[in-house]
Amino acid sequence: MVDAPGVASAYTETLEAHGVDEAFALAFAAASVTDPTAVVFFCSIHHDGARIAQLLRTRYPSAAVLGCTSAGVFATGGQSRLGVSAIAFGASKVKRAFAAVARFESAGAVDVAAGVRTAMGELAHGLGVDLRAVSDEYVGLVLVDGVRGREEACNQALGNVAPLLSFVGGSAGDDGRQKETFVFANSESSNDGAALLLLEMNAPFVISKTCNFEPTGKKLVITKADETTRTVHELDGEPAAVAYARSLGIPVESVNGRVFSAHPVGIMIDGVPWIRSPGRVLPGGSIAFRCSIAEGMEVDVMRRTDFLAGQNAALADAAIALGQPIAAGVVFNCIFRRLQMDAENLHGPFLESLSGFTVAGFHTYGESWLGHINHTFTAVFLG
Amino acid sequence: MKTLEEIKLEVRTLTGDDVRFSLVNVRVMLRTGVNLKAIKETQNDDARSIREVLSALAELGYTLTNAGRRSFHG
């Protein structure tokens, strides 16, 4: 794959920050992207991501820099759990960009909405735009802490500030440890916040969200839930695990992580599932989810489809929507999909599917677009 | 606003086009479980559903009153 004009990706397994910076610079220069307007990178929890961000910011002082730790990365040219991937956009793709960190805790108190409002104010001021009235040339990227369960509040706050502006992204990872994640924007970092990047595009773009699931036809209603802890206590008036097991025709004792992974639930909107992944059965039969679901909502029990079919269809749809071949993409791929890739040796086909364009992405602890979602392949594609 | 269908029409007008309406609709659906593009008969005049949708829209900056007047908090 030859990098498209105005965009370049990079991948390295170098651990030391200076080495990462130099590897990125070489890759970007090889694609003639020497003065990018935005650089987005994804690293492992073992990298000094803050230092990488600082070095990139120093090397490219006019670029907005965004990054986070991950559960694995991929880009044109490579993929691994412990590498670093990046994508740089020149002015022909991204006219202007501005990055900021939203801090969810201040003076010992958690206030996600306040942190997001402050950061969004910085973005609006930085680009001189009214976020409630931005034109279709703008799109945002959001990288949010992945272990404190604040993605729903973050996405709601983004929507409340700018309901017509899409922020697309994912939850930072820490290679499966589930202890601490980091996000980076320019020279700032946070282990309890979100890194935001607002892009004024010079190229057409489209947002894509897909998964490898379809409805089984079995529906369940959330009759008792605690959204703050992402816990569903009852489905159809019964202990959640009992009703869930019955919907699949299996004994409740058989419900485990493997079943959950193969049969998440989805909120259906216009025929498209917005996946909520069950995580584990709690004492008493409640189910802890990876994403909140409100009482009264109806969900469909899902079943797997071919892993790559949905992804390839999404790529084809994106090209149609762009009216031209995809030139570049930033991809957010759920760790649950990565675990299936691990189990079924799908890493090669996964990256091959993305080989027609310049790409960088990471395996997430959840995806973001209009809300927090699970188990998806979510992306921004550029023409 | 006495029905979700009335709310839908107001929101569609406020947002200006189908693409933008869809963005707001997904946000409302993920918060309330009500899909304004596919309102169920049982929901249309359900007081709780209407209250929750109006609350979600207000959070998003769209204030719709019972008299049908509307404002957009820019």
PDB file of N, CA and C in Angstrom, chain A residues 132 134 136 156 159-160 162-166 267-270 274 276 297-298 370, chain B residues 20 23-24 26-27 29-33 35 37 40 59-62 72-74:
ATOM      1  N   ARG A 132     -22.283  24.167  18.364  1.00  0.00           N
ATOM      2  CA  ARG A 132     -23.684  23.793  18.130  1.00  0.00           C
ATOM      3  C   ARG A 132     -24.103  24.095  16.692  1.00  0.00           C
ATOM      4  N   VAL A 134     -21.686  23.863  13.877  1.00  0.00           N
ATOM      5  CA  VAL A 134     -20.600  23.584  12.942  1.00  0.00           C
ATOM      6  C   VAL A 134     -21.162  22.977  11.652  1.00  0.00           C
ATOM      7  N   ASP A 136     -20.814  20.630   8.065  1.00  0.00           N
ATOM      8  CA  ASP A 136     -20.538  19.216   7.859  1.00  0.00           C
ATOM      9  C   ASP A 136     -19.063  18.928   7.581  1.00  0.00           C
ATOM     10  N   GLN A 156     -22.482  11.447  26.552  1.00  0.00           N
ATOM     11  CA  GLN A 156     -23.672  12.285  26.742  1.00  0.00           C
ATOM     12  C   GLN A 156     -23.278  13.754  26.820  1.00  0.00           C
ATOM     13  N   GLY A 159     -22.555  15.110  23.445  1.00  0.00           N
ATOM     14  CA  GLY A 159     -23.801  15.354  22.724  1.00  0.00           C
ATOM     15  C   GLY A 159     -24.539  16.575  23.230  1.00  0.00           C
ATOM     16  N   ASN A 160     -24.483  16.796  24.536  1.00  0.00           N
ATOM     17  CA  ASN A 160     -25.195  17.946  25.081  1.00  0.00           C
ATOM     18  C   ASN A 160     -24.565  19.262  24.635  1.00  0.00           C
ATOM     19  N   ALA A 162     -22.646  19.548  21.763  1.00  0.00           N
ATOM     20  CA  ALA A 162     -22.658  19.635  20.295  1.00  0.00           C
ATOM     21  C   ALA A 162     -23.463  18.472  19.712  1.00  0.00           C
ATOM     22  N   PRO A 163     -24.800  18.551  19.770  1.00  0.00           N
ATOM     23  CA  PRO A 163     -25.612  17.391  19.379  1.00  0.00           C
ATOM     24  C   PRO A 163     -25.501  16.991  17.909  1.00  0.00           C
ATOM     25  N   LEU A 164     -25.075  17.919  17.052  1.00  0.00           N
ATOM     26  CA  LEU A 164     -25.017  17.611  15.620  1.00  0.00           C
ATOM     27  C   LEU A 164     -23.601  17.305  15.147  1.00  0.00           C
ATOM     28  N   LEU A 165     -22.652  17.300  16.079  1.00  0.00           N
ATOM     29  CA  LEU A 165     -21.249  17.032  15.741  1.00  0.00           C
ATOM     30  C   LEU A 165     -20.883  15.620  16.191  1.00  0.00           C
ATOM     31  N   SER A 166     -20.384  14.831  15.280  1.00  0.00           N
ATOM     32  CA  SER A 166     -19.991  13.457  15.616  1.00  0.00           C
ATOM     33  C   SER A 166     -18.591  13.414  16.204  1.00  0.00           C
ATOM     34  N   ILE A 267     -29.332  -2.936  21.053  1.00  0.00           N
ATOM     35  CA  ILE A 267     -30.456  -2.008  20.915  1.00  0.00           C
ATOM     36  C   ILE A 267     -30.594  -1.747  19.419  1.00  0.00           C
ATOM     37  N   MET A 268     -31.730  -2.113  18.860  1.00  0.00           N
ATOM     38  CA  MET A 268     -31.899  -1.980  17.411  1.00  0.00           C
ATOM     39  C   MET A 268     -32.418  -0.579  17.072  1.00  0.00           C
ATOM     40  N   ILE A 269     -31.687   0.125  16.230  1.00  0.00           N
ATOM     41  CA  ILE A 269     -32.119   1.439  15.761  1.00  0.00           C
ATOM     42  C   ILE A 269     -32.106   1.416  14.240  1.00  0.00           C
ATOM     43  N   ASP A 270     -33.278   1.513  13.660  1.00  0.00           N
ATOM     44  CA  ASP A 270     -33.409   1.477  12.202  1.00  0.00           C
ATOM     45  C   ASP A 270     -32.735   0.243  11.609  1.00  0.00           C
ATOM     46  N   TRP A 274     -26.922  -1.663  18.108  1.00  0.00           N
ATOM     47  CA  TRP A 274     -25.951  -0.928  18.921  1.00  0.00           C
ATOM     48  C   TRP A 274     -25.663  -1.863  20.101  1.00  0.00           C
ATOM     49  N   ARG A 276     -24.483  -4.062  23.246  1.00  0.00           N
ATOM     50  CA  ARG A 276     -24.149  -4.015  24.666  1.00  0.00           C
ATOM     51  C   ARG A 276     -23.634  -5.403  25.048  1.00  0.00           C
ATOM     52  N   MET A 297     -35.933  -0.413  28.226  1.00  0.00           N
ATOM     53  CA  MET A 297     -35.435  -0.637  26.862  1.00  0.00           C
ATOM     54  C   MET A 297     -35.643  -2.083  26.432  1.00  0.00           C
ATOM     55  N   GLU A 298     -35.901  -2.246  25.153  1.00  0.00           N
ATOM     56  CA  GLU A 298     -35.996  -3.582  24.563  1.00  0.00           C
ATOM     57  C   GLU A 298     -34.700  -3.866  23.822  1.00  0.00           C
ATOM     58  N   LEU A 370     -21.847   8.818  19.232  1.00  0.00           N
ATOM     59  CA  LEU A 370     -23.186   9.233  19.688  1.00  0.00           C
ATOM     60  C   LEU A 370     -23.529   8.625  21.045  1.00  0.00           C
TER      61      LEU A 370
ATOM     62  N   ARG B  20     -29.126  15.069  10.138  1.00  0.00           N
ATOM     63  CA  ARG B  20     -28.996  15.660  11.473  1.00  0.00           C
ATOM     64  C   ARG B  20     -30.091  15.143  12.407  1.00  0.00           C
ATOM     65  N   LEU B  23     -28.941  11.866  13.770  1.00  0.00           N
ATOM     66  CA  LEU B  23     -27.947  11.982  14.839  1.00  0.00           C
ATOM     67  C   LEU B  23     -28.623  12.227  16.183  1.00  0.00           C
ATOM     68  N   VAL B  24     -29.556  13.164  16.193  1.00  0.00           N
ATOM     69  CA  VAL B  24     -30.261  13.469  17.445  1.00  0.00           C
ATOM     70  C   VAL B  24     -31.128  12.284  17.864  1.00  0.00           C
ATOM     71  N   VAL B  26     -30.627   9.070  17.380  1.00  0.00           N
ATOM     72  CA  VAL B  26     -29.824   8.008  18.007  1.00  0.00           C
ATOM     73  C   VAL B  26     -29.455   8.392  19.437  1.00  0.00           C
ATOM     74  N   ARG B  27     -29.075   9.649  19.612  1.00  0.00           N
ATOM     75  CA  ARG B  27     -28.737  10.088  20.977  1.00  0.00           C
ATOM     76  C   ARG B  27     -29.944   9.912  21.905  1.00  0.00           C
ATOM     77  N   MET B  29     -32.517   7.868  21.485  1.00  0.00           N
ATOM     78  CA  MET B  29     -32.827   6.434  21.611  1.00  0.00           C
ATOM     79  C   MET B  29     -31.906   5.760  22.622  1.00  0.00           C
ATOM     80  N   LEU B  30     -30.615   6.063  22.569  1.00  0.00           N
ATOM     81  CA  LEU B  30     -29.669   5.418  23.486  1.00  0.00           C
ATOM     82  C   LEU B  30     -29.896   5.857  24.929  1.00  0.00           C
ATOM     83  N   ARG B  31     -30.531   7.024  25.108  1.00  0.00           N
ATOM     84  CA  ARG B  31     -30.789   7.505  26.471  1.00  0.00           C
ATOM     85  C   ARG B  31     -32.160   7.063  26.992  1.00  0.00           C
ATOM     86  N   THR B  32     -33.132   6.906  26.097  1.00  0.00           N
ATOM     87  CA  THR B  32     -34.512   6.680  26.550  1.00  0.00           C
ATOM     88  C   THR B  32     -35.130   5.376  26.060  1.00  0.00           C
ATOM     89  N   GLY B  33     -34.593   4.805  25.020  1.00  0.00           N
ATOM     90  CA  GLY B  33     -35.216   3.629  24.421  1.00  0.00           C
ATOM     91  C   GLY B  33     -36.317   3.960  23.441  1.00  0.00           C
ATOM     92  N   ASN B  35     -37.371   5.364  19.870  1.00  0.00           N
ATOM     93  CA  ASN B  35     -36.899   5.672  18.523  1.00  0.00           C
ATOM     94  C   ASN B  35     -37.937   6.549  17.849  1.00  0.00           C
ATOM     95  N   LYS B  37     -37.997   7.661  15.022  1.00  0.00           N
ATOM     96  CA  LYS B  37     -38.226   7.299  13.621  1.00  0.00           C
ATOM     97  C   LYS B  37     -39.082   6.038  13.494  1.00  0.00           C
ATOM     98  N   LYS B  40     -43.545   3.281  18.624  1.00  0.00           N
ATOM     99  CA  LYS B  40     -44.502   2.196  18.834  1.00  0.00           C
ATOM    100  C   LYS B  40     -45.850   2.781  19.262  1.00  0.00           C
ATOM    101  N   GLU B  59     -31.745  18.175  27.541  1.00  0.00           N
ATOM    102  CA  GLU B  59     -30.311  18.023  27.810  1.00  0.00           C
ATOM    103  C   GLU B  59     -29.499  18.347  26.561  1.00  0.00           C
ATOM    104  N   LEU B  60     -30.036  17.974  25.414  1.00  0.00           N
ATOM    105  CA  LEU B  60     -29.340  18.213  24.149  1.00  0.00           C
ATOM    106  C   LEU B  60     -29.500  19.655  23.657  1.00  0.00           C
ATOM    107  N   GLY B  61     -30.283  20.431  24.400  1.00  0.00           N
ATOM    108  CA  GLY B  61     -30.435  21.834  24.039  1.00  0.00           C
ATOM    109  C   GLY B  61     -31.679  22.160  23.248  1.00  0.00           C
ATOM    110  N   TYR B  62     -32.561  21.179  23.093  1.00  0.00           N
ATOM    111  CA  TYR B  62     -33.803  21.399  22.352  1.00  0.00           C
ATOM    112  C   TYR B  62     -34.964  21.426  23.350  1.00  0.00           C
ATOM    113  N   PHE B  72     -34.134  26.704  20.571  1.00  0.00           N
ATOM    114  CA  PHE B  72     -32.890  25.975  20.369  1.00  0.00           C
ATOM    115  C   PHE B  72     -31.811  26.741  21.101  1.00  0.00           C
ATOM    116  N   HIS B  73     -31.255  26.106  22.104  1.00  0.00           N
ATOM    117  CA  HIS B  73     -30.247  26.790  22.916  1.00  0.00           C
ATOM    118  C   HIS B  73     -28.903  26.705  22.232  1.00  0.00           C
ATOM    119  N   GLY B  74     -28.531  27.754  21.531  1.00  0.00           N
ATOM    120  CA  GLY B  74     -27.267  27.754  20.833  1.00  0.00           C
ATOM    121  C   GLY B  74     -26.148  28.269  21.713  1.00  0.00           C
TER     122      GLY B  74
END
